[in-house]
Short mmCIF file of C-alpha atoms in Angstrom, two decimals:
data_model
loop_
_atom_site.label_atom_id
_atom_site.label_comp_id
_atom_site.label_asym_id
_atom_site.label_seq_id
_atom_site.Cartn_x
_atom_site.Cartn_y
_atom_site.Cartn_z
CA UNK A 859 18.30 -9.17 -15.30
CA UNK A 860 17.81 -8.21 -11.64
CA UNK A 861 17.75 -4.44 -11.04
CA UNK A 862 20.32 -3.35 -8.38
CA UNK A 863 19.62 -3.43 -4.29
CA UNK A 864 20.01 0.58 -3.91
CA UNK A 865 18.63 3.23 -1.99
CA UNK A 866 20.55 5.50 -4.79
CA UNK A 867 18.25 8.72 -5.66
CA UNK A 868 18.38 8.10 -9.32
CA UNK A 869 17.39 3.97 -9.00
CA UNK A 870 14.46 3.38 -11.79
CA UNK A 871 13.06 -0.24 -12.64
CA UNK A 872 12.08 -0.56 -16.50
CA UNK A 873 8.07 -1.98 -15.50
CA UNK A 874 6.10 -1.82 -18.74
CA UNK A 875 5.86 1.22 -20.57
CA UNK A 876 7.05 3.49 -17.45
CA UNK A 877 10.03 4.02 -15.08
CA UNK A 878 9.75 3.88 -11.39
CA UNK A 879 11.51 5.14 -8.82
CA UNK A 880 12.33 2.86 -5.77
CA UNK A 881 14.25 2.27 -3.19
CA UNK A 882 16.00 -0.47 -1.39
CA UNK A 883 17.54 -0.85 2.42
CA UNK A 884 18.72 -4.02 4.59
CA UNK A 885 19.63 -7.37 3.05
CA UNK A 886 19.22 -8.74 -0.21
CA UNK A 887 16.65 -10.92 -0.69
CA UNK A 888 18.85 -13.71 -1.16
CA UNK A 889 19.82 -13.37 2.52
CA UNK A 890 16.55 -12.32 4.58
CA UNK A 891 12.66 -11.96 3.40
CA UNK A 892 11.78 -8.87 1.62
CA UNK A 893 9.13 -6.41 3.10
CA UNK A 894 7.83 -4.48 0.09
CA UNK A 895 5.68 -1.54 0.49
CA UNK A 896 2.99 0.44 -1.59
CA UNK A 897 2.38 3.96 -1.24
CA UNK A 898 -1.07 5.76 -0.47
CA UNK A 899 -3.27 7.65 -3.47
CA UNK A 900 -1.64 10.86 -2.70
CA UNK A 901 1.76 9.36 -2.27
CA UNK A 902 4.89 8.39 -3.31
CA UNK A 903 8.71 6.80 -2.22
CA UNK A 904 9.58 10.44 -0.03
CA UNK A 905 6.70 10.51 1.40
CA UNK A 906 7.38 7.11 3.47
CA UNK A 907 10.10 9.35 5.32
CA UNK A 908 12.51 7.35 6.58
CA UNK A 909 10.12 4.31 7.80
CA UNK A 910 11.44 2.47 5.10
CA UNK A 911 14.67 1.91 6.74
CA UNK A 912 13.21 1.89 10.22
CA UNK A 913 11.61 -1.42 8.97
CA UNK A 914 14.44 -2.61 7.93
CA UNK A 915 16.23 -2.24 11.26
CA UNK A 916 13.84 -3.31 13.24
CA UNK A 917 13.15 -6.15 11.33
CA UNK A 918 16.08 -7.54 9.64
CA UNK A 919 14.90 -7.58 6.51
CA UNK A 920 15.43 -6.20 3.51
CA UNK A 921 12.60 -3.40 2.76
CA UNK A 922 11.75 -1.98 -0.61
CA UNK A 923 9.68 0.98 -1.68
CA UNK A 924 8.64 2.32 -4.83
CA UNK A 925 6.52 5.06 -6.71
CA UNK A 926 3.50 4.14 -9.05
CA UNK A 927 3.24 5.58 -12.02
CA UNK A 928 1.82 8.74 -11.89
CA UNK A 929 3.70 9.46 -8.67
CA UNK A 930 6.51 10.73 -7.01
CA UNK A 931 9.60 10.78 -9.42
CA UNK A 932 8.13 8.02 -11.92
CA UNK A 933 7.11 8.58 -15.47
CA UNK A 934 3.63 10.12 -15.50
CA UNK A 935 0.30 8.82 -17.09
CA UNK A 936 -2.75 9.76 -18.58
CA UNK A 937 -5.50 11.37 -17.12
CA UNK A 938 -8.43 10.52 -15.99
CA UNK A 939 -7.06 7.19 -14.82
CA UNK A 940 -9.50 3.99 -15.60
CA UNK A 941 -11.82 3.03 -12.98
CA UNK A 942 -10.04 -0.54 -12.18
CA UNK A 943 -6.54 0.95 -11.54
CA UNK A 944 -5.99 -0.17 -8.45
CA UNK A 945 -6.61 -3.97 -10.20
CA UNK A 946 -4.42 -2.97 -12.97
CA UNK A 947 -1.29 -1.94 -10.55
CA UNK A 948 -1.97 -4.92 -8.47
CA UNK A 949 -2.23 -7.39 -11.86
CA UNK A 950 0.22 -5.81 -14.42
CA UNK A 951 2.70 -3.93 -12.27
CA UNK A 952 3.61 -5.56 -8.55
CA UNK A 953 4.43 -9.01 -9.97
CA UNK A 954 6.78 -7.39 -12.39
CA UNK A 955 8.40 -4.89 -9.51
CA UNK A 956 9.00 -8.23 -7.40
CA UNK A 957 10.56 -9.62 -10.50
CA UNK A 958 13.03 -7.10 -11.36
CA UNK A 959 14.65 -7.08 -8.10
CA UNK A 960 14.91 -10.87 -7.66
CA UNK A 961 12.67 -10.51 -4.07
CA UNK A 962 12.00 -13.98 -3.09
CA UNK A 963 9.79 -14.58 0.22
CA UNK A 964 7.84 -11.56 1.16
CA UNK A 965 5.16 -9.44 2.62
CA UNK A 966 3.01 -6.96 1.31
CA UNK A 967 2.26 -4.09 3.33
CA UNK A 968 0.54 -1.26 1.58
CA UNK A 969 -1.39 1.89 2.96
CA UNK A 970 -4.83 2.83 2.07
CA UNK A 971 -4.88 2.54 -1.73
CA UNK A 972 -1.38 0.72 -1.43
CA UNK A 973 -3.26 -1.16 0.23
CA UNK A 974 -6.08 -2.30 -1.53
CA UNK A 975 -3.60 -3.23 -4.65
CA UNK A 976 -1.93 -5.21 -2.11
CA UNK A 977 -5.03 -7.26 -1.51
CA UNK A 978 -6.17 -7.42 -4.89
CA UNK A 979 -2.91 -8.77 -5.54
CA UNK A 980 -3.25 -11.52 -2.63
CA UNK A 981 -6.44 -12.82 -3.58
CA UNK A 982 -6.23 -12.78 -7.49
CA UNK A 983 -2.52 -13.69 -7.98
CA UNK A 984 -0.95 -17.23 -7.22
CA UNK A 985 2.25 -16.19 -6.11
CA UNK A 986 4.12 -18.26 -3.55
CA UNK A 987 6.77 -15.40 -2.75
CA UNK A 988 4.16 -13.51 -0.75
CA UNK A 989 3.52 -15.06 2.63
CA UNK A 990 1.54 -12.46 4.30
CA UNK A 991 -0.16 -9.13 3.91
CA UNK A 992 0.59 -5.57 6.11
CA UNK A 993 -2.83 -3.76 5.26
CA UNK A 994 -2.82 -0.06 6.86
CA UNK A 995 -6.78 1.66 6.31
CA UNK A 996 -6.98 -0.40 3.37
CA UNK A 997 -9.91 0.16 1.07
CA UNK A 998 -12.53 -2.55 0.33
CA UNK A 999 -15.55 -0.82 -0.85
CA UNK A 1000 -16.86 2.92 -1.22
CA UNK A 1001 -16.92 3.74 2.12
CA UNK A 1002 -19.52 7.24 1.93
CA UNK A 1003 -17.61 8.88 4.86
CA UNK A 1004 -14.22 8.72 3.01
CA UNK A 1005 -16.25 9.75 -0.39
CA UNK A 1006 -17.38 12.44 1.27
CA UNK A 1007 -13.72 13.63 2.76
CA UNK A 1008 -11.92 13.22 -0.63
CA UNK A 1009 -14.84 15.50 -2.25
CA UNK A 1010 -13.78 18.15 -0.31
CA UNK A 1011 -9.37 17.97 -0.93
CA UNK A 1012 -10.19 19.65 -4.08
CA UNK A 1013 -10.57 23.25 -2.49
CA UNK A 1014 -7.61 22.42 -0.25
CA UNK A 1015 -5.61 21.64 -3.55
CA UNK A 1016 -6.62 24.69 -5.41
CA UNK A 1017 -6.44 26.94 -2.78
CA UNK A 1018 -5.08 25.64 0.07
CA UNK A 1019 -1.51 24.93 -0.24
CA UNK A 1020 -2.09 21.18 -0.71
CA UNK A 1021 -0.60 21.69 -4.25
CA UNK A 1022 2.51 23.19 -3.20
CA UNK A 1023 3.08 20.65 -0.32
CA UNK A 1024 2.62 18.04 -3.23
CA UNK A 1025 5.06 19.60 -5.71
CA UNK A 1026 8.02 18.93 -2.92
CA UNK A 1027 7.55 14.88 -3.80
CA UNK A 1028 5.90 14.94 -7.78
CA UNK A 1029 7.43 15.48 -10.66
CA UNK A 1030 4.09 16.08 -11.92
CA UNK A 1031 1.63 16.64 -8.74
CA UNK A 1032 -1.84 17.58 -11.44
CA UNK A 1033 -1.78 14.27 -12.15
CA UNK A 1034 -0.72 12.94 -8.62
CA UNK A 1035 -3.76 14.77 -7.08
CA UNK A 1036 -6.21 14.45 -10.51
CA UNK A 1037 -5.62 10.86 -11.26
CA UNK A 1038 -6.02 10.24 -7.48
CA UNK A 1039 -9.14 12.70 -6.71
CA UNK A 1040 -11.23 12.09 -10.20
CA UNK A 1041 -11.35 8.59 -10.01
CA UNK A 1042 -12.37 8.66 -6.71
CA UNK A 1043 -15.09 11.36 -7.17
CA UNK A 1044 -16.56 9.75 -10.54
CA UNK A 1045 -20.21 8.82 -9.61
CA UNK A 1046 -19.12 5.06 -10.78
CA UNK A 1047 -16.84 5.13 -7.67
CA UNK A 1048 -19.99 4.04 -5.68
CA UNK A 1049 -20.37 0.85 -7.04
CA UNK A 1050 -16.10 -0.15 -6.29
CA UNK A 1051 -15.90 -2.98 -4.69
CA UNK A 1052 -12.76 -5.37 -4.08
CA UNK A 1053 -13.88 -7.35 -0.51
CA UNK A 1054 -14.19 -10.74 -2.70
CA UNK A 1055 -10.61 -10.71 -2.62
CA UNK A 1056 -10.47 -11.45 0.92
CA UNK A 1057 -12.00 -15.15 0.29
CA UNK A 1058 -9.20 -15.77 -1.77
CA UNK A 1059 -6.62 -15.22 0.78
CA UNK A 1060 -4.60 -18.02 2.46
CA UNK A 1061 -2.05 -15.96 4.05
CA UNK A 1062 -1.66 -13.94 7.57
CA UNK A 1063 -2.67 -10.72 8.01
CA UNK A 1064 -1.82 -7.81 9.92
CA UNK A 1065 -4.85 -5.09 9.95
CA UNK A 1066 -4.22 -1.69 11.00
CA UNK A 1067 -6.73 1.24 11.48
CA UNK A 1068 -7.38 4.40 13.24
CA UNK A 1069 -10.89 5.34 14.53
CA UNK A 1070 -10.58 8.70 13.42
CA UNK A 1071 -9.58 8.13 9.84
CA UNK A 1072 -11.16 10.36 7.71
CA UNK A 1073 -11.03 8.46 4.49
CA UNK A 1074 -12.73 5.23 5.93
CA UNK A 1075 -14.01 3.88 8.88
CA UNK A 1076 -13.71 0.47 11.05
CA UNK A 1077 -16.61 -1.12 8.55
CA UNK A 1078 -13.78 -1.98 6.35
CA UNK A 1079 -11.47 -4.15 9.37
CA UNK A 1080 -15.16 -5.66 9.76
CA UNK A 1081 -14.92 -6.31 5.95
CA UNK A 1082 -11.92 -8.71 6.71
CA UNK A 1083 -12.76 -10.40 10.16
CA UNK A 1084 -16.58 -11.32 8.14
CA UNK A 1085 -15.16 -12.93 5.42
CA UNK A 1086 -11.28 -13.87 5.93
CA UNK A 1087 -10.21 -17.68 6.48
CA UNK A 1088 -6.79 -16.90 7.59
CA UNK A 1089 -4.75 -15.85 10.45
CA UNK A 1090 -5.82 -11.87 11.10
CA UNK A 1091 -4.29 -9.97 13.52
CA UNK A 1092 -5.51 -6.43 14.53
CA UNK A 1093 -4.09 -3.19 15.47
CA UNK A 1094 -7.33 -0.36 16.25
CA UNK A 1095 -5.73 2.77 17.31
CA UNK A 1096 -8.31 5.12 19.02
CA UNK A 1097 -8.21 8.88 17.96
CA UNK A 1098 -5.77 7.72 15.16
CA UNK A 1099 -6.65 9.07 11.67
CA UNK A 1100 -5.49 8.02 8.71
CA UNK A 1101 -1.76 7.80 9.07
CA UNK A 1102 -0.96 5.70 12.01
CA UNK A 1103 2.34 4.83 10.96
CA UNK A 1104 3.14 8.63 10.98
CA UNK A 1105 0.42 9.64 14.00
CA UNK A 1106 1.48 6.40 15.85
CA UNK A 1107 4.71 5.52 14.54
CA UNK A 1108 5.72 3.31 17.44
CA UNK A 1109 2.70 1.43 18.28
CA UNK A 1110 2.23 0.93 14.66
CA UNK A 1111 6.24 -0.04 14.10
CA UNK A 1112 6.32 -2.25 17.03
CA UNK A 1113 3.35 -4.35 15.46
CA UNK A 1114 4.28 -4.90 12.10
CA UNK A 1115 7.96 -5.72 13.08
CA UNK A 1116 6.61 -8.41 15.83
CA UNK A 1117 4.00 -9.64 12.96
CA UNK A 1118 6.85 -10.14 11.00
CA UNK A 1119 8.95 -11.55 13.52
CA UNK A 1120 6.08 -14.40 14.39
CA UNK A 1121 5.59 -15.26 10.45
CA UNK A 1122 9.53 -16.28 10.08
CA UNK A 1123 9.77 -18.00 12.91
CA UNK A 1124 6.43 -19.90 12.34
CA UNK A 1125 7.91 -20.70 8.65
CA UNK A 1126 11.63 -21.57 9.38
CA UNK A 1127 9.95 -23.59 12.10
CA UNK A 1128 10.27 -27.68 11.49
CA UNK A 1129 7.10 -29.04 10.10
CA UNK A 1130 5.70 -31.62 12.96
CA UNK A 1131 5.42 -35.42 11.29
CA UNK A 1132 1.90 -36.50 11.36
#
């Protein structure tokens, strides 16, 4: 049974064991591609703000957000989380999310940890819905400056306020920041490493990072352009840091909605007869 198309407040999907929150704007997937979005490590569905349905008017299609598990409004988990979770959400969860609300052609477009799950799911998953990937300051591999960074959020959670700020968009923000900042942290973190996912892909991508992103750095846009065999398309944003779409909303806006614009044309174009 297809959950309902419904920005509504109280809108859960059954996914598994847990209940997530999401959130639905612009057309049905029966009547325009879907653009479905995953949230950072620290975030959740509010904390898009209202880009969702920006997206959805700039592009014309329908645009759905959700929380993880763990996040947001969602039903919580167990801590510590396991080392492969972004494999796990990309593996056991997004299929099933695309499933229960009957989304037919789409893209991807996940931020930083959203976005690794998005590219784990790309390169692992043989799904034929998904035509292309929107990656903002994904995540390929340990990157030491961004190790370093979320080392020190602990003291700005304890102490700084960070925990209230969180509260406004958790149910439950302990294990929103702990699941997030422990698995990170763990000395095993070091080794994570997801790039072999890029070989996999056979889709176009849009690439999106800021050179002043404290959680990563430019190595991992290298990452993609060393090893992708698909379209890539690249938006660097100098003195950006690690939320473009918030720090450069309409540079950032502009290029996802024109990325999107240039995959349906290219696929609702006729095929040439060779």
């Amino acid at each position: 049974m297809t959950a309902p198309w419904t920005s509504a407040p109280d809108a859960r999907l059954h996914v598994g064991d847990a209940d997530l929150e999401y959130a639905c704007f612009g057309p049905t997937p029966d009547q325009a591609p879907t653009l479905v979005m995953l949230h950072e490590g620290l975030g959740s569905l509010s904390l898009w703000r209202d880009l969702p349905e920006r997206l959805a008017a700039a592009t014309g299609w329908g645009v759905v957000a959700y929380s993880r598990a763990g996040y947001g409004q969602s039903s919580t988990v167990p801590l510590p989380r396991p080392m492969d979770y972004a494999d796990r959400e990309a593996k056991d969860v997004l299929g099933a999310v695309l499933d229960a609300l009957g989304v037919g052609s789409c893209v991807l477009m996940g931020h930083s940890e959203g976005a690794s799950i998005c590219a784990i799911y790309a390169g692992s998953v043989s799904d034929m819905r998904v035509r292309g990937l929107v990656l903002i300051a994904p995540h390929f591999f340990a990157d030491p400056r961004g190790l370093a960074h979320m080392s020190s959020v602990r003291k700005a959670y304890e102490t700084g306020g960070l925990r209230e700020k969180m509260a406004r968009h958790h149910a439950d923000p302990d294990v929103a920041f702990f699941g997030w900042h422990d698995r990170w942290t763990h000395p095993d973190q070091v080794r994570w490493n997801i790039a072999d996912s890029i070989d996999h892909w056979r889709i176009p991508v849009l690439a999106i990072q800021g050179s002043e992103d404290a959680y990563g750095s430019l190595d991992q846009i290298t990452e993609i352009e060393d090893r992708i065999y698909a379209p890539l398309e690249m938006l660097l944003l100098d003195d950006i840091g690690h939320m473009p779409q918030f720090e450069a909303p309409d540079v950032t806006l502009t290029a996802i909605t024109e990325f999107c614009t240039r995959l349906q044309a290219f696929e609702q174009s006729p095929s040439p007869i060779v």
